[in-house]
PDB file of C-alpha atoms in Angstrom:
ATOM      1  CA  MET X   1     -75.844  55.414 -18.630  1.00  0.00           C
ATOM      2  CA  ASN X   2     -73.841  52.299 -19.016  1.00  0.00           C
ATOM      3  CA  ALA X   3     -75.254  48.813 -17.916  1.00  0.00           C
ATOM      4  CA  PRO X   4     -73.442  47.388 -15.206  1.00  0.00           C
ATOM      5  CA  VAL X   5     -70.804  44.362 -16.285  1.00  0.00           C
ATOM      6  CA  SER X   6     -71.813  41.321 -14.506  1.00  0.00           C
ATOM      7  CA  ALA X   7     -69.726  39.282 -12.347  1.00  0.00           C
ATOM      8  CA  ARG X   8     -69.758  36.271 -14.970  1.00  0.00           C
ATOM      9  CA  ALA X   9     -68.228  38.920 -17.565  1.00  0.00           C
ATOM     10  CA  VAL X  10     -65.406  39.992 -15.150  1.00  0.00           C
ATOM     11  CA  ALA X  11     -65.225  36.312 -13.904  1.00  0.00           C
ATOM     12  CA  THR X  12     -64.122  35.915 -17.502  1.00  0.00           C
ATOM     13  CA  SER X  13     -61.515  38.371 -18.083  1.00  0.00           C
ATOM     14  CA  VAL X  14     -60.240  37.483 -14.496  1.00  0.00           C
ATOM     15  CA  GLY X  15     -59.835  33.895 -15.714  1.00  0.00           C
ATOM     16  CA  SER X  16     -58.235  34.678 -18.630  1.00  0.00           C
ATOM     17  CA  ALA X  17     -55.307  36.638 -16.739  1.00  0.00           C
ATOM     18  CA  ILE X  18     -55.096  33.607 -14.358  1.00  0.00           C
ATOM     19  CA  GLU X  19     -54.917  31.286 -17.082  1.00  0.00           C
ATOM     20  CA  SER X  20     -52.119  33.040 -18.895  1.00  0.00           C
ATOM     21  CA  TRP X  21     -49.972  33.586 -15.552  1.00  0.00           C
ATOM     22  CA  LEU X  22     -50.414  29.533 -14.956  1.00  0.00           C
ATOM     23  CA  ASN X  23     -49.605  28.664 -18.773  1.00  0.00           C
ATOM     24  CA  ALA X  24     -46.764  30.407 -18.668  1.00  0.00           C
ATOM     25  CA  LEU X  25     -45.604  28.736 -15.391  1.00  0.00           C
ATOM     26  CA  TYR X  26     -45.785  25.586 -16.972  1.00  0.00           C
ATOM     27  CA  ARG X  27     -44.026  26.611 -20.100  1.00  0.00           C
ATOM     28  CA  ASP X  28     -40.901  27.544 -17.651  1.00  0.00           C
ATOM     29  CA  LEU X  29     -41.291  24.434 -15.919  1.00  0.00           C
ATOM     30  CA  SER X  30     -41.329  22.180 -18.756  1.00  0.00           C
ATOM     31  CA  SER X  31     -37.999  24.115 -20.127  1.00  0.00           C
ATOM     32  CA  THR X  32     -36.365  23.277 -16.912  1.00  0.00           C
ATOM     33  CA  CYS X  33     -37.563  19.846 -17.536  1.00  0.00           C
ATOM     34  CA  ALA X  34     -36.015  19.734 -21.022  1.00  0.00           C
ATOM     35  CA  GLN X  35     -32.627  20.960 -19.575  1.00  0.00           C
ATOM     36  CA  VAL X  36     -32.930  18.067 -16.872  1.00  0.00           C
ATOM     37  CA  GLU X  37     -33.540  15.394 -19.371  1.00  0.00           C
ATOM     38  CA  GLY X  38     -31.161  16.873 -21.435  1.00  0.00           C
ATOM     39  CA  GLN X  39     -28.228  16.247 -18.814  1.00  0.00           C
ATOM     40  CA  LEU X  40     -29.418  12.820 -17.905  1.00  0.00           C
ATOM     41  CA  GLU X  41     -29.576  11.727 -21.369  1.00  0.00           C
ATOM     42  CA  ALA X  42     -25.912  12.862 -21.965  1.00  0.00           C
ATOM     43  CA  ARG X  43     -25.027  10.738 -19.225  1.00  0.00           C
ATOM     44  CA  VAL X  44     -27.189   7.682 -18.895  1.00  0.00           C
ATOM     45  CA  ARG X  45     -27.281   5.308 -21.782  1.00  0.00           C
ATOM     46  CA  ALA X  46     -30.769   3.627 -22.809  1.00  0.00           C
ATOM     47  CA  GLY X  47     -31.874   0.823 -20.704  1.00  0.00           C
ATOM     48  CA  ASP X  48     -29.360   1.929 -17.755  1.00  0.00           C
ATOM     49  CA  LYS X  49     -30.375   2.967 -14.766  1.00  0.00           C
ATOM     50  CA  ILE X  50     -29.866   6.705 -13.236  1.00  0.00           C
ATOM     51  CA  SER X  51     -26.980   6.659 -10.468  1.00  0.00           C
ATOM     52  CA  ARG X  52     -25.916   9.586  -7.795  1.00  0.00           C
ATOM     53  CA  ASN X  53     -23.265  10.555 -10.190  1.00  0.00           C
ATOM     54  CA  ASP X  54     -25.420  11.123 -12.622  1.00  0.00           C
ATOM     55  CA  ILE X  55     -27.731  13.493 -11.091  1.00  0.00           C
ATOM     56  CA  SER X  56     -24.962  15.778  -9.674  1.00  0.00           C
ATOM     57  CA  GLY X  57     -25.570  19.132 -11.303  1.00  0.00           C
ATOM     58  CA  LEU X  58     -29.187  19.232 -11.083  1.00  0.00           C
ATOM     59  CA  ARG X  59     -28.849  22.008  -7.965  1.00  0.00           C
ATOM     60  CA  GLY X  60     -28.030  24.502 -10.781  1.00  0.00           C
ATOM     61  CA  ILE X  61     -31.165  23.808 -12.748  1.00  0.00           C
ATOM     62  CA  SER X  62     -33.318  24.157  -9.932  1.00  0.00           C
ATOM     63  CA  ALA X  63     -31.659  27.106  -8.367  1.00  0.00           C
ATOM     64  CA  GLU X  64     -32.242  29.122 -11.876  1.00  0.00           C
ATOM     65  CA  PHE X  65     -35.518  28.135 -12.011  1.00  0.00           C
ATOM     66  CA  LEU X  66     -35.963  29.237  -7.853  1.00  0.00           C
ATOM     67  CA  ASN X  67     -34.034  32.411  -8.809  1.00  0.00           C
ATOM     68  CA  SER X  68     -36.153  33.459 -11.740  1.00  0.00           C
ATOM     69  CA  HIS X  69     -39.477  32.851 -10.311  1.00  0.00           C
ATOM     70  CA  PRO X  70     -39.688  35.053  -6.427  1.00  0.00           C
ATOM     71  CA  ILE X  71     -43.161  33.249  -6.048  1.00  0.00           C
ATOM     72  CA  VAL X  72     -41.828  29.484  -5.890  1.00  0.00           C
ATOM     73  CA  VAL X  73     -40.634  28.644  -2.600  1.00  0.00           C
ATOM     74  CA  GLY X  74     -39.255  24.872  -3.724  1.00  0.00           C
ATOM     75  CA  ALA X  75     -37.998  23.375  -6.834  1.00  0.00           C
ATOM     76  CA  GLY X  76     -36.328  20.323  -8.276  1.00  0.00           C
ATOM     77  CA  VAL X  77     -36.606  16.519  -9.535  1.00  0.00           C
ATOM     78  CA  ILE X  78     -38.205  13.503  -8.077  1.00  0.00           C
ATOM     79  CA  PHE X  79     -37.053  10.180  -9.584  1.00  0.00           C
ATOM     80  CA  SER X  80     -39.191   7.026  -9.714  1.00  0.00           C
ATOM     81  CA  ILE X  81     -37.652   4.422  -8.064  1.00  0.00           C
ATOM     82  CA  SER X  82     -37.612   1.882 -10.730  1.00  0.00           C
ATOM     83  CA  SER X  83     -35.194   4.607 -12.849  1.00  0.00           C
ATOM     84  CA  LEU X  84     -32.415   4.509  -9.837  1.00  0.00           C
ATOM     85  CA  LYS X  85     -29.778   1.891  -9.242  1.00  0.00           C
ATOM     86  CA  ASP X  86     -29.887   2.677  -5.596  1.00  0.00           C
ATOM     87  CA  ALA X  87     -33.311   0.705  -4.068  1.00  0.00           C
ATOM     88  CA  GLN X  88     -34.441   3.935  -2.576  1.00  0.00           C
ATOM     89  CA  GLY X  89     -35.772   7.115  -4.073  1.00  0.00           C
ATOM     90  CA  VAL X  90     -34.185  10.162  -4.812  1.00  0.00           C
ATOM     91  CA  LEU X  91     -35.436  13.471  -4.213  1.00  0.00           C
ATOM     92  CA  GLU X  92     -33.398  16.516  -5.535  1.00  0.00           C
ATOM     93  CA  TRP X  93     -35.534  19.056  -4.253  1.00  0.00           C
ATOM     94  CA  TRP X  94     -34.065  22.354  -3.045  1.00  0.00           C
ATOM     95  CA  PHE X  95     -36.100  25.402  -1.504  1.00  0.00           C
ATOM     96  CA  ARG X  96     -35.479  28.949  -0.350  1.00  0.00           C
ATOM     97  CA  ASN X  97     -35.077  29.911   3.289  1.00  0.00           C
ATOM     98  CA  GLY X  98     -36.326  32.666   5.196  1.00  0.00           C
ATOM     99  CA  ALA X  99     -32.745  34.403   4.348  1.00  0.00           C
ATOM    100  CA  GLY X 100     -33.231  33.809   0.762  1.00  0.00           C
ATOM    101  CA  GLU X 101     -30.809  31.265   0.371  1.00  0.00           C
ATOM    102  CA  ILE X 102     -31.105  28.200  -1.596  1.00  0.00           C
ATOM    103  CA  GLU X 103     -30.682  24.776   0.513  1.00  0.00           C
ATOM    104  CA  LYS X 104     -31.706  20.986  -0.155  1.00  0.00           C
ATOM    105  CA  LEU X 105     -34.810  19.769   1.466  1.00  0.00           C
ATOM    106  CA  ASP X 106     -34.247  16.270   3.059  1.00  0.00           C
ATOM    107  CA  PHE X 107     -36.806  13.386   3.382  1.00  0.00           C
ATOM    108  CA  ASP X 108     -36.835  10.168   5.114  1.00  0.00           C
ATOM    109  CA  LEU X 109     -36.896   7.559   2.157  1.00  0.00           C
ATOM    110  CA  THR X 110     -36.546   4.936   4.559  1.00  0.00           C
ATOM    111  CA  PRO X 111     -39.423   2.435   4.160  1.00  0.00           C
ATOM    112  CA  ASP X 112     -39.339   1.692   7.773  1.00  0.00           C
ATOM    113  CA  GLY X 113     -38.706   5.230   8.618  1.00  0.00           C
ATOM    114  CA  GLU X 114     -40.520   7.092  11.452  1.00  0.00           C
ATOM    115  CA  ARG X 115     -41.533   9.794   8.691  1.00  0.00           C
ATOM    116  CA  PHE X 116     -41.329   7.626   5.705  1.00  0.00           C
ATOM    117  CA  TYR X 117     -42.339   9.738   2.908  1.00  0.00           C
ATOM    118  CA  ASP X 118     -43.500   7.125   0.318  1.00  0.00           C
ATOM    119  CA  TYR X 119     -43.976  10.137  -2.327  1.00  0.00           C
ATOM    120  CA  GLU X 120     -44.664   7.774  -5.615  1.00  0.00           C
ATOM    121  CA  GLN X 121     -48.448   7.974  -3.813  1.00  0.00           C
ATOM    122  CA  ALA X 122     -48.651  11.444  -3.765  1.00  0.00           C
ATOM    123  CA  PRO X 123     -50.952  12.852  -6.465  1.00  0.00           C
ATOM    124  CA  TRP X 124     -48.686  15.463  -7.835  1.00  0.00           C
ATOM    125  CA  PHE X 125     -46.170  12.551  -8.479  1.00  0.00           C
ATOM    126  CA  SER X 126     -48.662   9.605  -9.613  1.00  0.00           C
ATOM    127  CA  VAL X 127     -51.338  11.546 -11.945  1.00  0.00           C
ATOM    128  CA  ALA X 128     -48.033  12.936 -13.861  1.00  0.00           C
ATOM    129  CA  ALA X 129     -46.509   9.226 -14.017  1.00  0.00           C
ATOM    130  CA  LYS X 130     -49.902   8.030 -15.080  1.00  0.00           C
ATOM    131  CA  THR X 131     -51.348  10.448 -17.675  1.00  0.00           C
ATOM    132  CA  GLY X 132     -47.933  11.636 -19.050  1.00  0.00           C
ATOM    133  CA  ARG X 133     -48.949  15.174 -18.515  1.00  0.00           C
ATOM    134  CA  GLN X 134     -48.422  18.217 -16.590  1.00  0.00           C
ATOM    135  CA  SER X 135     -50.240  18.132 -12.982  1.00  0.00           C
ATOM    136  CA  ILE X 136     -51.200  20.375  -9.840  1.00  0.00           C
ATOM    137  CA  ALA X 137     -51.933  19.099  -6.501  1.00  0.00           C
ATOM    138  CA  GLY X 138     -53.474  20.797  -3.526  1.00  0.00           C
ATOM    139  CA  PRO X 139     -54.041  22.963  -1.698  1.00  0.00           C
ATOM    140  CA  TYR X 140     -52.659  20.582   1.489  1.00  0.00           C
ATOM    141  CA  VAL X 141     -50.740  21.399   4.532  1.00  0.00           C
ATOM    142  CA  ASP X 142     -47.083  19.989   3.664  1.00  0.00           C
ATOM    143  CA  TYR X 143     -46.301  18.442   7.050  1.00  0.00           C
ATOM    144  CA  LEU X 144     -42.882  17.264   5.874  1.00  0.00           C
ATOM    145  CA  GLY X 145     -41.467  20.693   4.294  1.00  0.00           C
ATOM    146  CA  PHE X 146     -43.090  24.282   4.991  1.00  0.00           C
ATOM    147  CA  ASP X 147     -45.959  23.114   7.367  1.00  0.00           C
ATOM    148  CA  GLU X 148     -48.310  25.215   5.786  1.00  0.00           C
ATOM    149  CA  TYR X 149     -50.806  25.145   2.846  1.00  0.00           C
ATOM    150  CA  ILE X 150     -48.975  25.047  -0.776  1.00  0.00           C
ATOM    151  CA  MET X 151     -49.656  23.894  -4.519  1.00  0.00           C
ATOM    152  CA  THR X 152     -47.540  21.617  -6.070  1.00  0.00           C
ATOM    153  CA  CYS X 153     -46.943  22.269  -9.906  1.00  0.00           C
ATOM    154  CA  THR X 154     -45.233  19.008 -11.670  1.00  0.00           C
ATOM    155  CA  VAL X 155     -44.375  17.845 -15.669  1.00  0.00           C
ATOM    156  CA  PRO X 156     -43.582  14.577 -16.333  1.00  0.00           C
ATOM    157  CA  SER X 157     -39.476  13.944 -17.093  1.00  0.00           C
ATOM    158  CA  TYR X 158     -38.275  11.193 -19.631  1.00  0.00           C
ATOM    159  CA  ILE X 159     -34.774  10.150 -20.921  1.00  0.00           C
ATOM    160  CA  HIS X 160     -34.554   7.993 -24.203  1.00  0.00           C
ATOM    161  CA  GLY X 161     -38.495   7.614 -23.960  1.00  0.00           C
ATOM    162  CA  GLU X 162     -38.644   5.939 -20.500  1.00  0.00           C
ATOM    163  CA  PHE X 163     -40.375   7.848 -17.405  1.00  0.00           C
ATOM    164  CA  ILE X 164     -38.300   8.670 -14.832  1.00  0.00           C
ATOM    165  CA  GLY X 165     -40.017  10.909 -12.560  1.00  0.00           C
ATOM    166  CA  VAL X 166     -41.273  14.268 -12.256  1.00  0.00           C
ATOM    167  CA  THR X 167     -39.794  17.823 -12.612  1.00  0.00           C
ATOM    168  CA  GLY X 168     -41.751  20.470 -10.657  1.00  0.00           C
ATOM    169  CA  CYS X 169     -42.317  23.279  -7.764  1.00  0.00           C
ATOM    170  CA  ASP X 170     -43.837  24.435  -4.769  1.00  0.00           C
ATOM    171  CA  ILE X 171     -45.839  27.481  -4.347  1.00  0.00           C
ATOM    172  CA  ARG X 172     -47.251  28.613  -0.623  1.00  0.00           C
ATOM    173  CA  ILE X 173     -50.798  29.219  -0.845  1.00  0.00           C
ATOM    174  CA  ARG X 174     -50.348  32.485   0.871  1.00  0.00           C
ATOM    175  CA  ASP X 175     -47.704  34.005  -2.061  1.00  0.00           C
ATOM    176  CA  LEU X 176     -49.826  32.629  -4.716  1.00  0.00           C
ATOM    177  CA  GLU X 177     -53.059  34.788  -2.672  1.00  0.00           C
ATOM    178  CA  ASN X 178     -50.695  37.941  -3.209  1.00  0.00           C
ATOM    179  CA  THR X 179     -50.471  37.280  -6.898  1.00  0.00           C
ATOM    180  CA  PHE X 180     -54.161  36.285  -7.828  1.00  0.00           C
ATOM    181  CA  ILE X 181     -56.176  38.445  -5.214  1.00  0.00           C
ATOM    182  CA  PRO X 182     -56.204  41.619  -6.868  1.00  0.00           C
ATOM    183  CA  PHE X 183     -57.258  39.797  -9.659  1.00  0.00           C
ATOM    184  CA  VAL X 184     -59.810  38.200  -7.833  1.00  0.00           C
ATOM    185  CA  ARG X 185     -61.287  41.063  -6.271  1.00  0.00           C
ATOM    186  CA  ARG X 186     -62.167  42.574  -9.159  1.00  0.00           C
ATOM    187  CA  ILE X 187     -65.068  40.051  -9.435  1.00  0.00           C
ATOM    188  CA  PRO X 188     -68.292  41.252  -7.867  1.00  0.00           C
ATOM    189  CA  GLY X 189     -69.673  39.223  -4.822  1.00  0.00           C
ATOM    190  CA  ASP X 190     -68.132  35.957  -3.379  1.00  0.00           C
ATOM    191  CA  ALA X 191     -65.644  34.469  -5.863  1.00  0.00           C
ATOM    192  CA  ALA X 192     -62.720  31.687  -5.869  1.00  0.00           C
ATOM    193  CA  ILE X 193     -60.450  29.303  -7.546  1.00  0.00           C
ATOM    194  CA  LEU X 194     -61.204  25.640  -7.755  1.00  0.00           C
ATOM    195  CA  ASN X 195     -59.270  22.947  -8.064  1.00  0.00           C
ATOM    196  CA  GLY X 196     -60.333  19.285  -9.939  1.00  0.00           C
ATOM    197  CA  GLN X 197     -61.773  18.398  -6.694  1.00  0.00           C
ATOM    198  CA  ASN X 198     -63.696  21.439  -6.288  1.00  0.00           C
ATOM    199  CA  ARG X 199     -61.394  22.721  -3.135  1.00  0.00           C
ATOM    200  CA  VAL X 200     -60.867  25.874  -2.747  1.00  0.00           C
ATOM    201  CA  ILE X 201     -57.502  27.349  -3.297  1.00  0.00           C
ATOM    202  CA  LEU X 202     -58.192  30.936  -2.707  1.00  0.00           C
ATOM    203  CA  GLY X 203     -61.103  33.192  -2.622  1.00  0.00           C
ATOM    204  CA  ASN X 204     -62.098  37.092  -2.606  1.00  0.00           C
ATOM    205  CA  SER X 205     -64.350  36.496   0.707  1.00  0.00           C
ATOM    206  CA  GLY X 206     -64.606  34.485   3.777  1.00  0.00           C
ATOM    207  CA  ARG X 207     -67.166  32.634   1.894  1.00  0.00           C
ATOM    208  CA  PHE X 208     -64.960  30.348   0.120  1.00  0.00           C
ATOM    209  CA  ILE X 209     -62.010  28.883   2.713  1.00  0.00           C
ATOM    210  CA  VAL X 210     -59.137  27.501   1.251  1.00  0.00           C
ATOM    211  CA  GLY X 211     -59.358  23.868   1.443  1.00  0.00           C
ATOM    212  CA  GLU X 212     -62.858  23.564   1.338  1.00  0.00           C
ATOM    213  CA  ARG X 213     -64.686  21.625  -0.919  1.00  0.00           C
ATOM    214  CA  VAL X 214     -67.646  23.012  -3.023  1.00  0.00           C
ATOM    215  CA  LYS X 215     -69.725  19.785  -3.035  1.00  0.00           C
ATOM    216  CA  THR X 216     -72.301  21.531  -5.628  1.00  0.00           C
ATOM    217  CA  GLU X 217     -72.973  24.626  -7.714  1.00  0.00           C
ATOM    218  CA  PRO X 218     -74.645  26.588  -5.182  1.00  0.00           C
ATOM    219  CA  GLU X 219     -77.424  28.434  -6.100  1.00  0.00           C
ATOM    220  CA  GLY X 220     -77.306  31.895  -8.290  1.00  0.00           C
ATOM    221  CA  PHE X 221     -73.643  30.932  -8.770  1.00  0.00           C
ATOM    222  CA  CYS X 222     -71.799  29.199 -11.924  1.00  0.00           C
ATOM    223  CA  PHE X 223     -68.337  27.484 -12.662  1.00  0.00           C
ATOM    224  CA  ILE X 224     -66.429  28.932 -15.227  1.00  0.00           C
ATOM    225  CA  PRO X 225     -63.408  26.556 -16.630  1.00  0.00           C
ATOM    226  CA  LEU X 226     -59.596  27.621 -16.618  1.00  0.00           C
ATOM    227  CA  ASP X 227     -58.184  26.784 -19.735  1.00  0.00           C
ATOM    228  CA  VAL X 228     -54.831  25.495 -18.255  1.00  0.00           C
ATOM    229  CA  PRO X 229     -53.969  21.890 -19.932  1.00  0.00           C
ATOM    230  CA  ASN X 230     -55.027  18.914 -17.793  1.00  0.00           C
ATOM    231  CA  LEU X 231     -55.286  20.973 -14.589  1.00  0.00           C
ATOM    232  CA  ASP X 232     -59.472  20.963 -14.451  1.00  0.00           C
ATOM    233  CA  LEU X 233     -59.232  24.299 -12.784  1.00  0.00           C
ATOM    234  CA  ARG X 234     -62.347  26.580 -12.606  1.00  0.00           C
ATOM    235  CA  LEU X 235     -63.357  29.370 -10.906  1.00  0.00           C
ATOM    236  CA  ILE X 236     -66.765  30.105  -9.011  1.00  0.00           C
ATOM    237  CA  CYS X 237     -68.668  33.356  -8.989  1.00  0.00           C
ATOM    238  CA  ALA X 238     -71.947  34.877  -9.372  1.00  0.00           C
ATOM    239  CA  ALA X 239     -73.963  33.613 -12.215  1.00  0.00           C
ATOM    240  CA  GLU X 240     -75.148  37.167 -13.292  1.00  0.00           C
TER     241      GLU X 240
END
C-alpha cells in the first residue's frame, strides 16, 4: 500500500503552480511597462517633465492588458508627482465595469479635497519606488474604487533612467480565490497563502480568514516560501 502524501509535500507542489501563475503575471506586467516606457521615451526628452499630452495613448496599452487578463479588474500607470509638469498627480487607471466595458477610474488628487488620494504613500507605490523592484500590496479594502478586498501588483517604470511611477494592476480577492482555491484545496488540512506581513490572502478553510494576520507559526504548521522575486509570499500548512 502506498504511504499517504504529507500536507507539506502537496503544499510544495501547489506552491510551484502558484509561483508559475504569479511569475507569468509579472512578466506580462513588465512587458506592458516596457510598452509604456517606450512610448514616453519617444515623446519626452531626457530631463524634461511629462505632460498630459505625452500620456495620451496609454488607455490602449491598459485596455490590451485588461483584455488579455480576464482576472484583472483594473490596470494602468500611476506617475510620481516629481516626474510631471502638473503640480498634482496623474493616475491613468482603467477598469472593467459590470458590463465588461473599460472605463477610466477617477480620483480626488487635490491636496485639500475631502477624499484626497495621497497615492505616493501607498505600499504598492512606495515599495516599488524605494526598491526599484516589483511589489504586491494587500489584501486591503479598496474604498476609493471597488469597495472590496483587492491585491495590487506593480512594477517600477523608468524613462531615460529616471523613475517616473509604476505600472500595475488590481485583482479582486474573490476572483483570485476562483483561480487559486482549487489548488489550495488539494492540501490536506488547513492551509493559506500569506503576504509578506503574514496576512492571509486566501485560505482553504475557515481557520485562515482573508486579511487576518498569522503572528507566529502555529504549532503543527510550517511556512513554505513561494519563489516569486521580492514579494515574500508563503504558504502555511500542516508540517506533516
